[in-house]
XYZ file of N, CA and C in Angstrom:
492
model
N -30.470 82.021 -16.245
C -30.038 82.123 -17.635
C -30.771 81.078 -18.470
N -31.335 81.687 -19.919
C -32.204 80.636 -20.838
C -30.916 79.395 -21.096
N -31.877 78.500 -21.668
C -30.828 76.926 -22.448
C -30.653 77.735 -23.577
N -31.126 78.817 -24.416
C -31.095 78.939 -25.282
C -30.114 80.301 -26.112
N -30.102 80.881 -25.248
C -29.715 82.139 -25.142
C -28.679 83.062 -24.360
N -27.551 83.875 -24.546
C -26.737 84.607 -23.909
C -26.420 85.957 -23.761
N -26.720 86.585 -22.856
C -27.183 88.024 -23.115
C -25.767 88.768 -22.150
N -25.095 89.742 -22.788
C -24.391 90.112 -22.380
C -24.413 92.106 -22.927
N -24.091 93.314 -22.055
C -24.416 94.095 -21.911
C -23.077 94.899 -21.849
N -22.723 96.307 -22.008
C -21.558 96.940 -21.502
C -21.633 97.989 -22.094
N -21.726 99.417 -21.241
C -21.703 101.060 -21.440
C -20.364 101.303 -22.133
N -20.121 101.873 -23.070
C -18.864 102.352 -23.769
C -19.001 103.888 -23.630
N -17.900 104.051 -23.062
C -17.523 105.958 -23.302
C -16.967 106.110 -24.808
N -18.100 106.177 -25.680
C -17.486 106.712 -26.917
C -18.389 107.396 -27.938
N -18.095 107.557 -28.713
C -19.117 108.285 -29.970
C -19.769 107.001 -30.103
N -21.037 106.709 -31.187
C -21.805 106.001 -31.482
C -21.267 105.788 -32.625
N -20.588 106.758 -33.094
C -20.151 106.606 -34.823
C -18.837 105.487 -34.345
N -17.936 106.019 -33.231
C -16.784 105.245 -33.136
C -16.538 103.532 -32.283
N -17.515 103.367 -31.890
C -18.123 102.116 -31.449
C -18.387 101.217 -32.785
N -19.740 101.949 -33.545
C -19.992 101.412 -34.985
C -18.871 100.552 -35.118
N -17.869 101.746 -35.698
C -16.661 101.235 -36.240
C -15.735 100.047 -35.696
N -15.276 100.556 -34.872
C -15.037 98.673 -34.097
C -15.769 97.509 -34.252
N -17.367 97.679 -34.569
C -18.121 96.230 -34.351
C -18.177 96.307 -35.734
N -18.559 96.595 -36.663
C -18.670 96.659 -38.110
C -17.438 96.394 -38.865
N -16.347 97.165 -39.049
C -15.401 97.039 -39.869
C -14.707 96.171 -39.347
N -14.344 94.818 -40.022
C -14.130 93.591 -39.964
C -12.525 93.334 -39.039
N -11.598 93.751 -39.942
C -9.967 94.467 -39.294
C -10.300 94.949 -37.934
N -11.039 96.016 -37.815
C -11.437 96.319 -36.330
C -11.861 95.540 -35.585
N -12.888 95.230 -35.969
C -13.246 94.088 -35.064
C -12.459 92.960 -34.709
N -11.653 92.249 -35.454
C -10.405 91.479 -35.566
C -9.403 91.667 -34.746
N -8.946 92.802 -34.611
C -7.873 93.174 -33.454
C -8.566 93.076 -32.286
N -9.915 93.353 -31.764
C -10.238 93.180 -30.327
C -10.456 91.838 -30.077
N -11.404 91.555 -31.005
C -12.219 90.110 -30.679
C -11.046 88.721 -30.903
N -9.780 88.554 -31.919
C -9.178 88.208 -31.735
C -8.852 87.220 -32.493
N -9.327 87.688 -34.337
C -9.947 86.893 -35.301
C -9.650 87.648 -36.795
N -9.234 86.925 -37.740
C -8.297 87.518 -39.019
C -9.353 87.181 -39.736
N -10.536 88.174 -40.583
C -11.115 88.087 -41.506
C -10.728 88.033 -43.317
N -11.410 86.980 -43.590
C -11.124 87.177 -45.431
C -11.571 88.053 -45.949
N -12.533 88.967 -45.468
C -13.430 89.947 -46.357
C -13.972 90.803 -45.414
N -14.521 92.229 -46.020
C -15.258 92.743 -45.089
C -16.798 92.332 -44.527
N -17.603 92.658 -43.740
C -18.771 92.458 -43.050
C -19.880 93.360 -44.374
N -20.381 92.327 -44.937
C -21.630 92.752 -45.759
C -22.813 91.920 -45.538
N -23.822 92.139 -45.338
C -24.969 91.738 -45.594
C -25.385 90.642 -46.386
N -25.499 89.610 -46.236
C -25.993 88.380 -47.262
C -24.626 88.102 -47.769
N -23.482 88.013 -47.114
C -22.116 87.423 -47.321
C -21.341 86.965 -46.660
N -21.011 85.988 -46.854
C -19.975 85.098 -45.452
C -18.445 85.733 -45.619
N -18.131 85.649 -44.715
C -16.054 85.587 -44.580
C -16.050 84.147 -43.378
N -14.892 84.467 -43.792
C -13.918 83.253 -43.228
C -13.521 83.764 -42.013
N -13.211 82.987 -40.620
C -12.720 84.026 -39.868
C -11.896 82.832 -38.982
N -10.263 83.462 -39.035
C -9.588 82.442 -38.650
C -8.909 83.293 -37.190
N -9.193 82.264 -36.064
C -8.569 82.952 -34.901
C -7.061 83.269 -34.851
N -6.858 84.483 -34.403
C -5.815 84.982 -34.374
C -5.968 85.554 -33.233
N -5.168 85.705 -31.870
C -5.145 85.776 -30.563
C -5.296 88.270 -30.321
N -6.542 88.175 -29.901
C -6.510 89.526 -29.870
C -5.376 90.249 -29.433
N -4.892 91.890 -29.974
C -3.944 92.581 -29.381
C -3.970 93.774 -28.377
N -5.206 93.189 -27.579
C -6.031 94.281 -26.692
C -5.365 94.082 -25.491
N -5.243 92.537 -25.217
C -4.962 91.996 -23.755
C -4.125 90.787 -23.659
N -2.959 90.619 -23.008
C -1.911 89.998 -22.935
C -3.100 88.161 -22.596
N -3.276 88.417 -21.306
C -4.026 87.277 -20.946
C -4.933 86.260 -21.626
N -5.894 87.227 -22.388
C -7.173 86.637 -23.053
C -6.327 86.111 -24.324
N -5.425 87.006 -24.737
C -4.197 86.537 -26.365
C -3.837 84.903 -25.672
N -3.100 84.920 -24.453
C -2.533 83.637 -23.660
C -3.615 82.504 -24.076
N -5.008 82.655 -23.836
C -6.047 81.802 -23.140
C -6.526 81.437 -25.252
N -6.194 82.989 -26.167
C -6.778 82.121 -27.284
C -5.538 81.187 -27.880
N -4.516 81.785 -28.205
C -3.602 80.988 -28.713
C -3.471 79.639 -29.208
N -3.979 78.707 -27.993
C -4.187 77.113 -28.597
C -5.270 76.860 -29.440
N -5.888 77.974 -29.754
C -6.932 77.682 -31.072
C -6.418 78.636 -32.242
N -5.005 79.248 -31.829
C -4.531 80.025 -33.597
C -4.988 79.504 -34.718
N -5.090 79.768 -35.332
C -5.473 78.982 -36.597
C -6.154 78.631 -36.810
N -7.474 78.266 -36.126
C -8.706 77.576 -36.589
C -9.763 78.479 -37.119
N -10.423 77.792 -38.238
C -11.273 78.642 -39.322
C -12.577 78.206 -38.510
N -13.364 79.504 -39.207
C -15.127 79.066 -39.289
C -15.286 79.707 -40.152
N -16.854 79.768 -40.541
C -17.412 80.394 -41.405
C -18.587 81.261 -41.192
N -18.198 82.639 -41.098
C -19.476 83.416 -40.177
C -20.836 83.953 -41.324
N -21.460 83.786 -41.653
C -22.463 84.132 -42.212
C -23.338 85.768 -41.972
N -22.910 86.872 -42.707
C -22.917 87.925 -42.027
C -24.412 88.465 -42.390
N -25.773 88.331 -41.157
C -26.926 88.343 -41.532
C -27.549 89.304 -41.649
N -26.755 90.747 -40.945
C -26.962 91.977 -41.110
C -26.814 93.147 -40.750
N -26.505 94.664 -41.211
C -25.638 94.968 -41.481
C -25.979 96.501 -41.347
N -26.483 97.026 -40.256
C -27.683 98.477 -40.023
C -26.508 99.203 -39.653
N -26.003 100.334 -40.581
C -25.278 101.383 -40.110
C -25.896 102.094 -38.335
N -25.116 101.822 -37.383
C -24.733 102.469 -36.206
C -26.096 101.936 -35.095
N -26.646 100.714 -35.525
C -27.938 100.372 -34.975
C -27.524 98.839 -34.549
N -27.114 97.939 -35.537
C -26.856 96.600 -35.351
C -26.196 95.675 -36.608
N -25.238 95.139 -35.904
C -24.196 93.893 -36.813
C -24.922 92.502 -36.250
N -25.425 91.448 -37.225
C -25.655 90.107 -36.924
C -25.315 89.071 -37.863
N -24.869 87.603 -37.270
C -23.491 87.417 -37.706
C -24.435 85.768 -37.645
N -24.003 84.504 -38.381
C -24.439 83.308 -37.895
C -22.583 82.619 -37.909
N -22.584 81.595 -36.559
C -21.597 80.961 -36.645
C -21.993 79.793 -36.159
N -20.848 78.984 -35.628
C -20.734 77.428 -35.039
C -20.111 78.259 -33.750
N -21.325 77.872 -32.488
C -20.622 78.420 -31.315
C -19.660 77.411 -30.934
N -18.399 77.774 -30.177
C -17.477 77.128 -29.358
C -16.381 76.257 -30.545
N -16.529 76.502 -31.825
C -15.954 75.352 -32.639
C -14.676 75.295 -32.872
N -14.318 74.597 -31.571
C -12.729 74.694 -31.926
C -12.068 73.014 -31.227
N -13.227 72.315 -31.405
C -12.367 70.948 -31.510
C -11.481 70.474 -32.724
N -10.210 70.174 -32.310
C -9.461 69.931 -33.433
C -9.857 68.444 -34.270
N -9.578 68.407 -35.342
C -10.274 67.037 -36.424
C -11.765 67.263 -35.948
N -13.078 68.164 -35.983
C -14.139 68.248 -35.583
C -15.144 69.242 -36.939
N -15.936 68.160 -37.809
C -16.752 68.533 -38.902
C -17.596 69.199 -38.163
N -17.428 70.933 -38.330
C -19.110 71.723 -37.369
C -19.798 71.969 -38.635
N -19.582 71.523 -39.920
C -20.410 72.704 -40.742
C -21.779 71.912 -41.095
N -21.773 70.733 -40.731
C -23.189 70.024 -41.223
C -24.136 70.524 -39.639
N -23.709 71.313 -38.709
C -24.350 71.447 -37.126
C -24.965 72.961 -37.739
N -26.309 73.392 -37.023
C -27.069 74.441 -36.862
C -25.902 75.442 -36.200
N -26.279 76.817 -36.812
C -25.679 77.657 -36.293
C -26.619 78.638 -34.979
N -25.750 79.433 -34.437
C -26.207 80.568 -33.822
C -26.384 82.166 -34.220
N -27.125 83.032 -33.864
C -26.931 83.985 -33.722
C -26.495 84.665 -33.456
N -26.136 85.643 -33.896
C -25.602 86.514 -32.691
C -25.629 88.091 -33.022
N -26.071 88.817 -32.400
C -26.687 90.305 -32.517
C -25.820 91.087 -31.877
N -24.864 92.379 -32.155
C -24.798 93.227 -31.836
C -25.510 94.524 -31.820
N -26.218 95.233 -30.694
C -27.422 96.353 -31.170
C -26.550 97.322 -30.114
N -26.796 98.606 -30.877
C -26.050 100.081 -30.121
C -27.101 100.450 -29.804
N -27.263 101.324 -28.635
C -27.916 101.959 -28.130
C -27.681 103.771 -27.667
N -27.510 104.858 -27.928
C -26.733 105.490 -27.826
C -27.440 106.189 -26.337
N -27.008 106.888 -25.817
C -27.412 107.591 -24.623
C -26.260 108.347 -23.997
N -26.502 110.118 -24.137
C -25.491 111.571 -23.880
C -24.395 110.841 -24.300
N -23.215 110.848 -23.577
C -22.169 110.525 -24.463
C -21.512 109.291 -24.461
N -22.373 107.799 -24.266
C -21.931 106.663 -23.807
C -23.074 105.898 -24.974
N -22.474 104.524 -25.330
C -23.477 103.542 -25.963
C -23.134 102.517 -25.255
N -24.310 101.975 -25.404
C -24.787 100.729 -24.665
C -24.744 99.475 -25.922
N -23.991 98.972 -25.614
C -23.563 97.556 -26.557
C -24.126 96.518 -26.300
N -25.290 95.928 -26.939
C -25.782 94.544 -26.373
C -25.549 93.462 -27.112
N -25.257 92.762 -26.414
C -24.404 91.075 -27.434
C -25.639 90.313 -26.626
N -26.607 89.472 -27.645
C -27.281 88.396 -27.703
C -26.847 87.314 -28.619
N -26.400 85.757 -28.408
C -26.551 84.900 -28.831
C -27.462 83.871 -28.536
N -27.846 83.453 -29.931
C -29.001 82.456 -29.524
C -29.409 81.661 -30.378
N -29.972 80.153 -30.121
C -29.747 79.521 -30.880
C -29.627 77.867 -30.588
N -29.172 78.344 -29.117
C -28.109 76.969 -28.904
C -29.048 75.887 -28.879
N -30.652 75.598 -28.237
C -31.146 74.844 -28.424
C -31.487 73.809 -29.449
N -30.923 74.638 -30.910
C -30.553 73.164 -31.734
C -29.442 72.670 -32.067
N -28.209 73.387 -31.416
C -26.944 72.644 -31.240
C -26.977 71.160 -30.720
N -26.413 70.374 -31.118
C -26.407 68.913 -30.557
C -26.391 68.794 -29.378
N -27.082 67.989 -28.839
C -26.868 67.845 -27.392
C -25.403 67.685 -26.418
N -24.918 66.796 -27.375
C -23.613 66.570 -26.305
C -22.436 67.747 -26.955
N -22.870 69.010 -27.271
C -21.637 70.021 -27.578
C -22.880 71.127 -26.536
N -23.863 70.953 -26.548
C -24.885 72.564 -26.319
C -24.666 72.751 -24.853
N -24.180 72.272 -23.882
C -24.436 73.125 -22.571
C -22.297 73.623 -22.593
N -21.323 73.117 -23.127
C -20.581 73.288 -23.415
C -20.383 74.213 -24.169
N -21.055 74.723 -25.516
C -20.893 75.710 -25.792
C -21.644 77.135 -25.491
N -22.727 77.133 -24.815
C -23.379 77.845 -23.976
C -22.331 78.307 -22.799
N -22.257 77.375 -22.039
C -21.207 78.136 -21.176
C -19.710 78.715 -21.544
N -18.807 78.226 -22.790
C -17.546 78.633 -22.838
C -17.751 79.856 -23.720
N -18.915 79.734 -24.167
C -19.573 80.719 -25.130
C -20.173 82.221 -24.480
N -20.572 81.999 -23.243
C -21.025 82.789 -21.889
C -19.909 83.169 -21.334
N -19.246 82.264 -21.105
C -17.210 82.855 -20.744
C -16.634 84.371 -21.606
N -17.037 83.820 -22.798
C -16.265 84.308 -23.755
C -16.534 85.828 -24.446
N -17.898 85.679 -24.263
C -18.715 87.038 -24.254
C -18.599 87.869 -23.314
N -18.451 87.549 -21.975
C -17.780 88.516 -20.908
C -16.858 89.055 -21.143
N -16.055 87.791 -21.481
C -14.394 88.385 -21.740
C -14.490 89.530 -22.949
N -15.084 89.613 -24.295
C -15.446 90.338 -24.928
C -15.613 91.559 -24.883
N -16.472 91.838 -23.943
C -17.066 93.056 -23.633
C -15.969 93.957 -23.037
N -15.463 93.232 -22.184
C -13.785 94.180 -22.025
C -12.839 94.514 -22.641
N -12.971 93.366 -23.726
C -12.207 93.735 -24.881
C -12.427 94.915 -25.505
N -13.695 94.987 -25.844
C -14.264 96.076 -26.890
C -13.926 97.348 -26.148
N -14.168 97.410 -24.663
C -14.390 98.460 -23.980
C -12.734 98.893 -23.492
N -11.450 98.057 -23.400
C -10.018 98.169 -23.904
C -9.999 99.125 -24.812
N -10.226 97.940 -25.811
C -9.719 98.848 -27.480
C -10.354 100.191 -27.943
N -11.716 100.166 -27.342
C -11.709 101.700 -27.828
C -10.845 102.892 -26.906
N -10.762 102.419 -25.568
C -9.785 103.182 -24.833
C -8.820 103.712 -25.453
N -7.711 102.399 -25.719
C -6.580 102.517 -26.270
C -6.637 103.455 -27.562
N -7.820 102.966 -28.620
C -7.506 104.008 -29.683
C -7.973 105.023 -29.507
N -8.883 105.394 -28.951
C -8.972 107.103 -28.101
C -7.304 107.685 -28.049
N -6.449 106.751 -27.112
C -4.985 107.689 -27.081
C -4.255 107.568 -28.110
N -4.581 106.897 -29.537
C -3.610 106.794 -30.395
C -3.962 108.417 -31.328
């Protein structure tokens, strides 16, 4: 694995249109990933995004909880109907009394891939090499944690709303 970079992968049984929708529309995305947006996801516009413990999975809700409440500021870099969402944040920022906004941000790319009746979801973050030294292999890895955990998320919630 790069110092710099986190690459994470996962086949979804779903439409391409209905995937979109989960990673794009902000609320959607919010209920999996596990995070209460101020605004929707536009292009050359930030929201606020304050953790709120996802309602996909009992466990991962358990594991966010002690960071309820904590804000960032995601920088939403772009915005390709049914192709790719990319987003800049402060990876891992959830030390409490902890100024991240003067620190370099990361990347982070969602790209669809569609193929017969499944898309291929690829999550790249990257970046971390100008994160400070004494936060960057820390947030690389809880950040590498967290993106796993993710990918099940996403691949949950569209389940679930398939049966709703």
């Amino acid at each position: 694995m790069s110092n710099d970079r986190i690459e994470k992968e996962v086949v979804l049984r779903a439409p391409l249109e209905r995937v979109w929708r989960a990673i794009s529309d902000a609320d959607e995305f919010g209920l999996w990933f596990g995070v209460r947006f101020d605004g929707p996801f536009v292009a050359g516009t930030s929201v606020i995004g304050v953790i709120s413990p996802t309602t996909v999975d009992e466990d991962v809700a358990r594991a966010q909880e002690p960071h309820a409440g904590k804000s960032d500021t995601w920088q939403i870099v772009a915005v390709e109907p049914q192709q790719r969402l990319a987003f800049r944040w402060h990876p891992y920022a959830v030390e409490s009394g902890t100024d991240y906004s003067q620190e370099p941000t990361t990347l982070v790319e969602f790209t669809l891939t569609e193929t017969n009746d499944r898309v291929l979801l690829r999550i790249v973050e990257s970046g971390f090499d100008k994160i400070p030294a004494e936060r960057r292999a820390s947030a690389l890895e809880h950040n590498g944690e967290g993106w796993a955990a993710q990918t099940e998320l996403v691949r949950k919630y569209l389940a679930l709303s398939e049966k709703v």
